[in-house]
Short mmCIF file of C-alpha atoms in Angstrom, two decimals:
data_model
loop_
_atom_site.label_atom_id
_atom_site.label_comp_id
_atom_site.label_asym_id
_atom_site.label_seq_id
_atom_site.Cartn_x
_atom_site.Cartn_y
_atom_site.Cartn_z
CA MET A 429 -11.67 84.04 158.63
CA ALA A 430 -9.28 86.96 158.21
CA ASP A 431 -5.86 86.78 159.78
CA PRO A 432 -6.05 87.77 163.42
CA LYS A 433 -5.01 91.37 163.98
CA PRO A 434 -1.60 91.44 165.71
CA PRO A 435 -1.34 92.94 169.18
CA ALA A 436 -0.26 96.52 169.67
CA ILE A 437 3.19 96.90 171.22
CA ILE A 438 3.14 99.54 173.96
CA LEU A 439 6.51 100.77 175.24
CA THR A 440 6.30 102.63 178.55
CA GLN A 441 8.83 105.43 179.02
CA PRO A 442 11.39 103.93 176.67
CA GLN A 443 14.78 105.52 177.20
CA MET A 444 16.90 104.65 174.19
CA ALA A 445 15.86 105.46 170.66
CA GLU A 446 17.91 102.47 169.50
CA ASN A 447 15.65 100.16 171.44
CA ILE A 448 12.54 101.73 169.94
CA GLY A 449 14.01 101.24 166.48
CA ALA A 450 15.08 97.68 167.24
CA ALA A 451 11.60 96.95 168.57
CA ALA A 452 10.04 98.30 165.36
CA ARG A 453 12.39 96.18 163.30
CA VAL A 454 11.55 92.95 165.08
CA MET A 455 7.84 93.83 165.05
CA ALA A 456 8.10 94.02 161.27
CA ASN A 457 9.92 90.67 161.24
CA PHE A 458 6.85 89.02 162.72
CA GLY A 459 4.07 91.01 161.09
CA LEU A 460 3.30 93.48 163.89
CA ALA A 461 2.84 97.16 163.08
CA ASP A 462 0.93 99.01 165.82
CA LEU A 463 3.59 100.72 167.97
CA ARG A 464 2.59 102.97 170.86
CA LEU A 465 4.93 104.99 173.03
CA VAL A 466 4.06 106.21 176.51
CA ALA A 467 6.04 109.31 177.48
CA PRO A 468 9.34 108.45 175.74
CA ARG A 469 12.15 109.82 177.93
CA HIS A 470 13.84 111.84 175.21
CA GLY A 471 10.78 112.91 173.23
CA TRP A 472 9.58 111.82 169.86
CA PRO A 473 10.42 111.42 167.00
CA GLN A 474 14.11 110.54 167.40
CA GLU A 475 16.27 110.01 164.38
CA ARG A 476 18.28 107.20 165.90
CA ALA A 477 15.17 105.07 166.12
CA TRP A 478 14.87 105.05 162.34
CA ALA A 479 18.59 104.39 161.98
CA SER A 480 18.35 101.24 164.06
CA ALA A 481 15.15 99.99 162.43
CA SER A 482 17.05 98.98 159.28
CA GLY A 483 14.20 99.91 156.99
CA ALA A 484 11.28 98.87 159.17
CA ASP A 485 10.05 102.44 159.07
CA TRP A 486 6.31 101.94 159.03
CA PRO A 487 5.80 101.08 162.69
CA LEU A 488 7.89 104.16 163.56
CA ASN A 489 6.12 106.44 161.10
CA ALA A 490 2.75 105.37 162.45
CA ALA A 491 3.79 105.28 166.11
CA ARG A 492 1.43 107.11 168.44
CA VAL A 493 2.58 108.86 171.58
CA PHE A 494 0.53 108.95 174.79
CA ASP A 495 1.04 110.55 178.18
CA THR A 496 -0.15 107.58 180.22
CA VAL A 497 -0.53 103.86 179.90
CA ALA A 498 -4.23 104.22 180.53
CA GLU A 499 -4.60 106.38 177.42
CA ALA A 500 -2.36 104.15 175.34
CA VAL A 501 -4.44 101.05 176.00
CA ALA A 502 -7.83 102.74 176.03
CA ASP A 503 -9.12 101.18 172.81
CA LEU A 504 -7.80 97.69 173.52
CA GLN A 505 -9.88 94.88 174.92
CA ARG A 506 -7.09 92.68 176.14
CA VAL A 507 -3.70 93.87 177.34
CA TYR A 508 -1.00 91.72 178.90
CA ALA A 509 1.91 93.18 180.84
CA THR A 510 5.34 91.71 180.15
CA THR A 511 7.45 91.84 183.27
CA ALA A 512 9.91 89.61 185.01
CA ARG A 513 8.99 90.63 188.49
CA PRO A 514 6.28 88.96 190.49
CA ARG A 515 3.84 91.51 191.75
CA GLU A 516 1.31 91.84 194.47
CA LEU A 517 -1.44 91.85 191.93
CA ARG A 518 -3.43 88.69 191.58
CA LEU A 519 -3.14 88.24 187.82
CA PRO A 520 -2.51 85.09 185.84
CA VAL A 521 1.24 84.72 185.20
CA ILE A 522 1.81 83.13 181.81
CA THR A 523 4.62 82.49 179.35
CA PRO A 524 5.08 84.31 176.04
CA ARG A 525 3.87 81.16 174.34
CA GLU A 526 0.66 81.02 176.33
CA ALA A 527 0.19 84.75 175.85
CA ALA A 528 0.58 84.47 172.09
CA ALA A 529 -1.97 81.66 171.96
CA GLU A 530 -4.46 83.62 174.06
CA LEU A 531 -3.96 86.90 172.20
CA SER A 532 -4.26 85.09 168.91
CA ALA A 533 -7.50 83.42 169.91
CA ALA A 534 -8.87 86.68 171.31
CA SER A 535 -7.85 88.54 168.19
CA ALA A 536 -9.49 85.93 165.98
CA ALA A 537 -12.65 86.52 168.00
CA GLY A 538 -12.45 90.20 167.08
CA GLU A 539 -10.75 91.63 170.17
CA ALA A 540 -8.19 94.42 169.95
CA THR A 541 -5.16 93.28 171.93
CA GLY A 542 -1.86 94.63 173.18
CA LEU A 543 1.38 93.82 174.97
CA LEU A 544 2.71 96.32 177.48
CA PHE A 545 6.45 96.70 178.13
CA GLY A 546 8.24 98.68 180.83
CA GLY A 547 11.13 101.09 180.33
CA GLU A 548 14.78 99.97 180.35
CA ARG A 549 15.43 100.89 183.96
CA ALA A 550 12.19 101.42 185.81
CA GLY A 551 10.13 98.59 184.35
CA LEU A 552 6.39 98.80 184.86
CA GLU A 553 4.51 100.50 187.68
CA THR A 554 2.14 98.31 189.59
CA ALA A 555 -0.63 100.74 188.70
CA ASP A 556 0.00 100.16 185.02
CA ILE A 557 0.13 96.41 185.40
CA ALA A 558 -3.18 96.64 187.16
CA LEU A 559 -4.69 97.83 183.88
CA CYS A 560 -3.71 94.54 182.29
CA GLN A 561 -5.41 91.15 182.36
CA ALA A 562 -2.36 88.96 182.70
CA VAL A 563 1.37 89.09 183.36
CA VAL A 564 3.68 87.60 180.75
CA THR A 565 6.97 86.39 182.18
CA ILE A 566 9.82 85.22 179.97
CA PRO A 567 11.46 82.21 181.64
CA ILE A 568 14.90 83.63 182.21
CA ASP A 569 18.07 82.48 183.98
CA PRO A 570 17.73 83.85 187.53
CA ARG A 571 21.48 84.50 187.54
CA PHE A 572 21.21 87.15 184.83
CA LYS A 573 17.82 88.77 184.53
CA SER A 574 18.70 91.93 182.68
CA LEU A 575 16.84 91.38 179.42
CA ASN A 576 17.09 94.06 176.74
CA LEU A 577 13.77 95.76 175.94
CA ALA A 578 13.92 95.01 172.22
CA GLN A 579 14.82 91.38 172.98
CA ALA A 580 11.72 91.10 175.16
CA VAL A 581 9.66 92.48 172.28
CA ALA A 582 11.42 90.07 169.92
CA ILE A 583 10.54 86.99 171.91
CA ASN A 584 6.90 87.95 172.24
CA ALA A 585 6.65 89.00 168.60
CA TYR A 586 8.26 85.71 167.57
CA GLU A 587 5.71 83.75 169.59
CA TRP A 588 2.91 85.75 168.01
CA GLY A 589 4.36 85.08 164.57
CA LEU A 590 4.32 81.36 165.29
CA THR A 591 0.63 81.35 166.08
CA VAL A 592 -0.04 82.93 162.70
CA ALA A 593 2.44 80.88 160.69
CA ASP A 594 1.88 77.64 162.51
CA ALA A 595 2.35 75.82 159.24
CA PRO A 596 4.49 72.88 160.31
CA PRO A 597 7.87 73.04 158.63
CA ALA A 598 8.68 70.66 155.85
CA HIS A 599 11.56 68.72 157.31
CA PHE A 600 13.08 68.27 153.93
CA ARG A 601 12.91 70.30 150.80
CA GLU A 602 9.91 69.26 148.75
CA GLY A 603 10.26 67.07 145.71
CA GLU A 604 13.38 65.35 146.95
CA PRO A 605 12.34 62.17 148.69
CA PRO A 606 14.93 59.70 149.86
CA ALA A 607 15.94 57.07 147.32
CA ASP A 608 14.02 53.83 147.54
CA ARG A 609 15.53 50.75 149.10
CA ALA A 610 16.31 49.21 145.71
CA ALA A 611 18.46 52.15 144.69
CA MET A 612 20.24 52.02 148.02
CA LEU A 613 20.81 48.30 147.68
CA GLY A 614 22.26 48.84 144.21
CA PHE A 615 24.64 51.38 145.68
CA TYR A 616 25.62 49.14 148.59
CA GLU A 617 26.31 46.21 146.30
CA HIS A 618 28.34 48.34 143.93
CA LEU A 619 30.44 49.65 146.84
CA GLU A 620 30.87 46.21 148.37
CA ARG A 621 31.92 44.65 145.06
CA GLU A 622 34.67 47.20 144.68
CA LEU A 623 35.72 46.80 148.30
CA GLU A 624 35.90 43.06 147.80
CA VAL A 625 38.19 43.56 144.80
CA ALA A 626 40.30 46.00 146.82
CA GLY A 627 40.77 43.47 149.59
CA PHE A 628 38.90 45.58 152.17
CA PHE A 629 37.09 42.73 153.88
CA HIS A 630 39.56 41.05 156.16
CA PRO A 631 39.37 38.76 157.88
CA PRO A 632 36.87 37.33 155.38
CA GLU A 633 34.62 35.85 158.07
CA LYS A 634 33.85 39.39 159.23
CA THR A 635 32.55 40.47 155.83
CA GLY A 636 28.93 40.06 156.88
CA SER A 637 29.11 42.33 159.92
CA MET A 638 31.31 44.86 158.14
CA VAL A 639 28.76 45.09 155.34
CA GLN A 640 25.93 45.57 157.82
CA ASN A 641 27.76 48.31 159.67
CA LEU A 642 28.52 50.17 156.45
CA ARG A 643 24.96 49.88 155.22
CA SER A 644 23.37 51.04 158.44
CA ALA A 645 25.77 53.97 158.74
CA LEU A 646 25.13 55.16 155.19
CA GLY A 647 21.41 54.47 155.39
CA ARG A 648 20.95 57.04 158.12
CA ALA A 649 21.65 59.84 155.66
CA TYR A 650 18.46 59.24 153.65
CA PHE A 651 20.26 59.93 150.38
CA THR A 652 18.20 61.12 147.42
CA ASP A 653 18.34 59.42 144.05
CA GLN A 654 20.67 62.14 142.81
CA GLU A 655 22.93 61.65 145.79
CA VAL A 656 23.01 57.92 145.26
CA ARG A 657 24.09 58.52 141.67
CA THR A 658 26.80 60.88 142.88
CA LEU A 659 28.04 58.39 145.44
CA ARG A 660 28.15 55.65 142.85
CA GLY A 661 30.24 58.04 140.79
CA VAL A 662 32.51 58.45 143.79
CA VAL A 663 32.99 54.70 144.09
CA THR A 664 33.59 54.36 140.38
CA ALA A 665 36.06 57.23 140.31
CA LEU A 666 38.03 55.89 143.23
CA SER A 667 38.17 52.34 141.97
CA ARG A 668 38.63 53.24 138.33
CA GLY A 669 42.01 54.55 139.39
CA ARG A 670 43.18 50.98 138.84
CA GLY A 671 42.13 51.00 135.22
CA ARG A 672 43.68 54.39 134.64
CA VAL A 673 46.94 53.29 136.12
CA LEU A 674 46.87 50.25 133.85
CA GLU A 675 46.22 52.44 130.82
CA LYS A 676 49.01 54.80 131.71
CA LEU A 677 51.39 51.94 132.30
CA ALA A 678 50.44 50.39 129.01
CA LYS A 679 51.13 53.67 127.23
CA LYS A 680 54.41 54.11 129.05
CA LYS A 681 55.44 50.61 128.10
CA GLU A 682 54.55 51.23 124.49
CA GLY A 683 56.45 54.50 124.56
CA GLY A 684 59.41 52.96 126.36
CA GLY A 685 59.48 50.06 123.97
CA GLY A 686 59.60 52.35 120.87
CA MET B 19 21.74 63.44 185.15
CA ALA B 20 23.53 66.76 184.89
CA ASP B 21 21.94 69.66 183.07
CA PRO B 22 22.56 69.44 179.34
CA LYS B 23 25.48 71.61 178.24
CA PRO B 24 24.15 74.60 176.27
CA PRO B 25 25.15 74.96 172.62
CA ALA B 26 28.10 77.12 171.64
CA ILE B 27 27.09 80.28 169.80
CA ILE B 28 29.34 80.81 166.78
CA LEU B 29 29.18 84.22 165.11
CA THR B 30 30.70 84.29 161.64
CA GLN B 31 32.39 87.55 160.65
CA PRO B 32 30.25 89.67 162.96
CA GLN B 33 30.49 93.31 161.97
CA MET B 34 29.18 95.32 164.88
CA ALA B 35 30.61 95.06 168.37
CA GLU B 36 27.18 96.09 169.70
CA ASN B 37 25.66 92.95 168.24
CA ILE B 38 28.35 90.77 169.78
CA GLY B 39 27.65 92.37 173.14
CA ALA B 40 23.89 92.07 172.72
CA ALA B 41 24.33 88.42 171.77
CA ALA B 42 26.42 87.81 174.90
CA ARG B 43 23.77 89.51 177.01
CA VAL B 44 20.91 87.41 175.72
CA MET B 45 23.06 84.27 175.93
CA ALA B 46 23.45 85.02 179.63
CA ASN B 47 19.71 85.56 179.92
CA PHE B 48 19.14 81.97 178.90
CA GLY B 49 22.12 80.24 180.46
CA LEU B 50 24.46 80.06 177.46
CA ALA B 51 28.12 80.97 177.85
CA ASP B 52 30.29 79.51 175.06
CA LEU B 53 30.76 82.32 172.53
CA ARG B 54 32.97 81.83 169.48
CA LEU B 55 33.85 84.45 166.90
CA VAL B 56 35.00 83.66 163.40
CA ALA B 57 37.11 86.46 161.90
CA PRO B 58 35.28 89.41 163.49
CA ARG B 59 35.37 92.23 160.94
CA HIS B 60 36.89 94.81 163.24
CA GLY B 61 39.13 92.55 165.32
CA TRP B 62 38.79 91.45 168.89
CA PRO B 63 38.42 92.44 171.69
CA GLN B 64 36.27 95.53 171.11
CA GLU B 65 35.25 97.72 174.01
CA ARG B 66 31.80 98.46 172.66
CA ALA B 67 30.87 94.80 172.95
CA TRP B 68 31.29 94.96 176.72
CA ALA B 69 29.40 98.24 176.84
CA SER B 70 26.36 96.70 175.19
CA ALA B 71 26.44 93.47 177.20
CA SER B 72 25.08 95.27 180.28
CA GLY B 73 27.14 93.21 182.67
CA ALA B 74 27.03 89.87 180.87
CA ASP B 75 30.81 89.97 180.63
CA TRP B 76 31.66 86.32 181.03
CA PRO B 77 30.72 85.12 177.55
CA LEU B 78 32.79 88.01 176.14
CA ASN B 79 35.76 87.45 178.46
CA ALA B 80 35.85 83.78 177.49
CA ALA B 81 35.08 84.30 173.80
CA ARG B 82 37.42 82.47 171.46
CA VAL B 83 38.40 83.77 168.04
CA PHE B 84 38.95 81.51 165.03
CA ASP B 85 39.99 82.11 161.43
CA THR B 86 37.50 79.74 159.87
CA VAL B 87 34.17 78.15 160.66
CA ALA B 88 35.78 74.73 160.29
CA GLU B 89 38.17 75.52 163.14
CA ALA B 90 35.47 77.07 165.28
CA VAL B 91 33.27 73.97 165.14
CA ALA B 92 36.06 71.36 165.13
CA ASP B 93 35.30 69.98 168.61
CA LEU B 94 31.51 69.97 168.20
CA GLN B 95 29.50 66.92 167.28
CA ARG B 96 26.33 68.64 166.18
CA VAL B 97 26.19 72.07 164.60
CA TYR B 98 23.09 73.70 163.15
CA ALA B 99 23.27 76.68 160.81
CA THR B 100 20.76 79.46 161.40
CA THR B 101 19.87 81.08 158.11
CA ALA B 102 16.76 82.37 156.44
CA ARG B 103 17.77 81.55 152.92
CA PRO B 104 16.93 78.27 151.31
CA ARG B 105 20.09 76.72 149.92
CA GLU B 106 21.04 74.16 147.39
CA LEU B 107 22.14 71.86 150.17
CA ARG B 108 19.82 69.08 151.14
CA LEU B 109 19.78 69.51 154.90
CA PRO B 110 16.82 69.22 157.25
CA VAL B 111 15.21 72.66 157.64
CA ILE B 112 13.84 73.05 161.14
CA THR B 113 12.44 75.74 163.41
CA PRO B 114 14.28 77.18 166.42
CA ARG B 115 11.91 75.18 168.58
CA GLU B 116 12.74 71.90 166.88
CA ALA B 117 16.42 72.80 166.92
CA ALA B 118 16.35 73.51 170.64
CA ALA B 119 14.64 70.20 171.33
CA GLU B 120 17.16 68.29 169.23
CA LEU B 121 20.20 70.10 170.60
CA SER B 122 18.93 69.65 174.11
CA ALA B 123 18.38 65.93 173.66
CA ALA B 124 21.76 65.57 171.94
CA SER B 125 23.42 67.53 174.70
CA ALA B 126 21.76 65.41 177.36
CA ALA B 127 23.28 62.41 175.58
CA GLY B 128 26.72 63.97 175.97
CA GLU B 129 27.17 65.63 172.59
CA ALA B 130 28.94 68.96 172.20
CA THR B 131 26.62 71.18 170.15
CA GLY B 132 26.61 74.57 168.49
CA LEU B 133 24.54 77.10 166.60
CA LEU B 134 26.19 78.90 163.70
CA PHE B 135 25.17 82.45 162.74
CA GLY B 136 26.17 84.47 159.69
CA GLY B 137 27.42 88.04 159.66
CA GLU B 138 25.08 91.05 159.51
CA ARG B 139 25.41 91.56 155.77
CA ALA B 140 26.91 88.53 154.14
CA GLY B 141 25.13 85.78 156.09
CA LEU B 142 26.61 82.32 155.85
CA GLU B 143 28.63 80.83 153.01
CA THR B 144 27.23 77.65 151.54
CA ALA B 145 30.56 75.94 152.26
CA ASP B 146 30.12 76.72 155.95
CA ILE B 147 26.51 75.55 156.01
CA ALA B 148 27.73 72.33 154.43
CA LEU B 149 29.67 71.66 157.64
CA CYS B 150 26.40 71.69 159.59
CA GLN B 151 23.82 68.97 160.05
CA ALA B 152 20.67 71.04 159.83
CA VAL B 153 19.43 74.50 158.90
CA VAL B 154 17.44 76.46 161.49
CA THR B 155 15.04 78.94 159.95
CA ILE B 156 13.11 81.42 162.04
CA PRO B 157 9.58 81.69 160.64
CA ILE B 158 9.62 85.31 159.63
CA ASP B 159 7.30 87.65 157.74
CA PRO B 160 8.40 87.39 154.09
CA ARG B 161 7.68 91.11 153.70
CA PHE B 162 10.47 92.08 156.09
CA LYS B 163 13.17 89.51 156.49
CA SER B 164 15.99 91.64 157.86
CA LEU B 165 16.40 90.11 161.30
CA ASN B 166 19.01 91.59 163.60
CA LEU B 167 21.84 89.19 164.48
CA ALA B 168 21.40 89.49 168.23
CA GLN B 169 17.64 88.98 167.83
CA ALA B 170 18.29 85.75 165.97
CA VAL B 171 20.56 84.66 168.81
CA ALA B 172 17.87 85.75 171.30
CA ILE B 173 15.14 83.63 169.76
CA ASN B 174 17.30 80.55 169.61
CA ALA B 175 18.66 81.11 173.11
CA TYR B 176 15.12 81.58 174.39
CA GLU B 177 14.02 78.31 172.82
CA TRP B 178 17.04 76.58 174.35
CA GLY B 179 16.16 78.04 177.74
CA LEU B 180 12.66 76.60 177.47
CA THR B 181 13.97 73.09 176.86
CA VAL B 182 16.09 73.30 179.99
CA ALA B 183 13.09 74.43 181.97
CA ASP B 184 11.14 71.54 180.48
CA ALA B 185 13.93 68.98 181.01
CA PRO B 186 13.30 66.78 177.97
CA PRO B 187 14.11 63.10 178.20
CA ALA B 188 17.24 61.88 176.47
CA HIS B 189 16.12 59.66 173.63
CA PHE B 190 19.24 59.82 171.54
CA ARG B 191 21.49 56.93 170.70
CA GLU B 192 23.31 55.71 173.77
CA GLY B 193 27.05 55.26 173.98
CA GLU B 194 27.85 56.16 170.41
CA PRO B 195 28.01 59.89 169.94
CA PRO B 196 28.59 61.38 166.50
CA ALA B 197 32.18 62.15 165.53
CA ASP B 198 33.21 65.74 166.04
CA ARG B 199 33.44 68.11 163.12
CA ALA B 200 37.23 67.87 162.98
CA ALA B 201 37.01 64.12 162.43
CA MET B 202 34.37 64.63 159.76
CA LEU B 203 36.44 67.31 158.10
CA GLY B 204 39.42 64.97 158.07
CA PHE B 205 37.31 62.34 156.40
CA TYR B 206 35.88 64.78 153.85
CA GLU B 207 39.34 66.06 152.94
CA HIS B 208 40.70 62.55 152.62
CA LEU B 209 37.85 61.56 150.32
CA GLU B 210 38.10 64.74 148.27
CA ARG B 211 41.88 64.36 147.86
CA GLU B 212 41.42 60.89 146.43
CA LEU B 213 38.56 62.03 144.21
CA GLU B 214 40.72 64.84 142.91
CA VAL B 215 43.46 62.34 142.03
CA ALA B 216 40.87 60.11 140.39
CA GLY B 217 39.63 62.96 138.20
CA PHE B 218 36.16 62.94 139.77
CA PHE B 219 35.69 66.69 139.82
CA HIS B 220 34.80 67.73 136.32
CA PRO B 221 34.23 70.32 135.15
CA PRO B 222 36.76 71.72 137.64
CA GLU B 223 34.72 74.88 138.24
CA LYS B 224 32.02 72.72 139.78
CA THR B 225 34.38 71.26 142.38
CA GLY B 226 33.13 73.62 145.10
CA SER B 227 29.47 72.76 144.77
CA MET B 228 30.21 69.05 144.29
CA VAL B 229 32.22 69.07 147.51
CA GLN B 230 29.46 70.88 149.37
CA ASN B 231 26.82 68.47 148.18
CA LEU B 232 28.90 65.46 149.17
CA ARG B 233 29.65 66.93 152.60
CA SER B 234 26.09 67.86 153.42
CA ALA B 235 24.79 64.48 152.21
CA LEU B 236 27.30 62.52 154.27
CA GLY B 237 26.97 64.81 157.28
CA ARG B 238 23.34 63.92 157.68
CA ALA B 239 24.29 60.40 158.76
CA TYR B 240 25.90 61.55 162.05
CA PHE B 241 28.69 58.98 161.68
CA THR B 242 30.38 57.81 164.86
CA ASP B 243 34.15 57.90 165.25
CA GLN B 244 34.28 54.19 164.47
CA GLU B 245 32.23 54.71 161.34
CA VAL B 246 34.45 57.56 160.21
CA ARG B 247 37.47 55.28 160.61
CA THR B 248 35.69 52.58 158.62
CA LEU B 249 34.78 55.01 155.87
CA ARG B 250 38.34 56.27 155.67
CA GLY B 251 39.32 52.65 155.31
CA VAL B 252 36.81 52.36 152.48
CA VAL B 253 38.32 55.33 150.67
CA THR B 254 41.83 54.03 151.23
CA ALA B 255 40.93 50.55 150.06
CA LEU B 256 39.24 51.80 146.92
CA SER B 257 41.97 54.23 146.00
CA ARG B 258 44.86 52.03 147.09
CA GLY B 259 43.76 49.74 144.32
CA ARG B 260 46.08 51.81 142.16
CA GLY B 261 49.10 50.95 144.26
CA ARG B 262 48.20 47.29 144.36
CA VAL B 263 47.80 47.11 140.64
CA LEU B 264 51.21 48.72 140.30
CA GLU B 265 52.71 46.19 142.67
CA LYS B 266 51.17 43.30 140.83
CA LEU B 267 52.28 44.69 137.50
CA ALA B 268 55.76 45.16 138.79
CA LYS B 269 55.85 41.57 139.97
CA LYS B 270 54.46 40.36 136.69
CA LYS B 271 57.03 42.36 134.80
CA GLU B 272 59.80 40.94 136.92
CA GLY B 273 58.45 37.46 136.38
CA GLY B 274 57.89 38.04 132.68
CA GLY B 275 61.32 39.57 132.25
CA GLY B 276 63.10 36.64 133.91
#
């Protein structure tokens, strides 16, 4: 199956060119490209939109302008309205995550989809929301509800991107598994031998629990083989100091005795 | 149980005041308030930050400025670096969603947490990432990776907000929180000082990357304060060997000379 076609982003009466540009930029970040503008307040095109898109020019270059929401969504089969405000309309109210899942499934089934956003100040008219099949509400702190338009686009675009990417992240870089227990044990024993020599374990009867605490603390790091080698180098370097001091002293003595 | 304390947002060398303001605004949208700035390029405070925060003044009013990332994260026990670029460091690479879940659980267990962001152009230095315990990567379209700073904050803040709404159970270790970054830094510097003396760092030009690898490997263990003290004891014991050998030699010499 082909990748599902991303939803169109429809901005209703956007006021600031910077927000249009920022919306285009974050659309590009998540693989969206179909930008539609309904009656932009200061006309179109506006240079500042391109300036704030940081190179994501293609959604702006291809942006289509419409007079009404109805025209802008005419060819779409599924349009969700993103708005924070509860409305009189009896529409499902869903999260961006649920919306992305639904739009993705619909799109995979061949539907043309879209997300409708209101302008910076006025938001969406009830009449325009009524053209939509669901309301998408970003769960926001009720103490500060003023969400930037481009941020609202970002969050929805991000959720869409996740439905496409959904490849679970590799928790660790590939090819670098943790060292096996034998390598770790070798490291522990090396460290403990040197600590023994250095008189670290006192009182002696606590050696067992001290060793266990050290091992369990270090074990949590899941060191790789390379890291275990490095750490053994650390132990050797620190403890070899003794030998070096001896060498230097021996040389000094020789020199002093000459 | 009280609500988990939201992560601090740490912006490293942010360039544009508008982005700082936009970050503060979206922090407020999702209940975050602790904003920290590391060496903002054009100083601080900057009026334009307030202008673009649209009333979310409190994170800006309370923002603290630091010279270095190390200082900015000193009091935090868990710091994740948000960056798109894969690095040499072997740190867990997780999504914003996973990061939010982990930070939320850690915070519910009483940890002080933070999210570190790079500047608009330069991003994050490897040395600064090495102070973090995981890398958060937003799954982004590889064809257009230039994500706006405030948008990156938005997506992570949004994911944090969702975890609060979901109230995840605390399943983190009880009673033994990780040491804060200042304690870890003290330990790292102690270890590195002794390694320097012991001639561990060769060739010298590799010191930086060797230090970073050691730090990121050890950081993954989330050592407790007690463990950090123990490990400093380990370093001291191993390196003090030199002094002891000297003492013994001195005694021997005395004895031999008598």
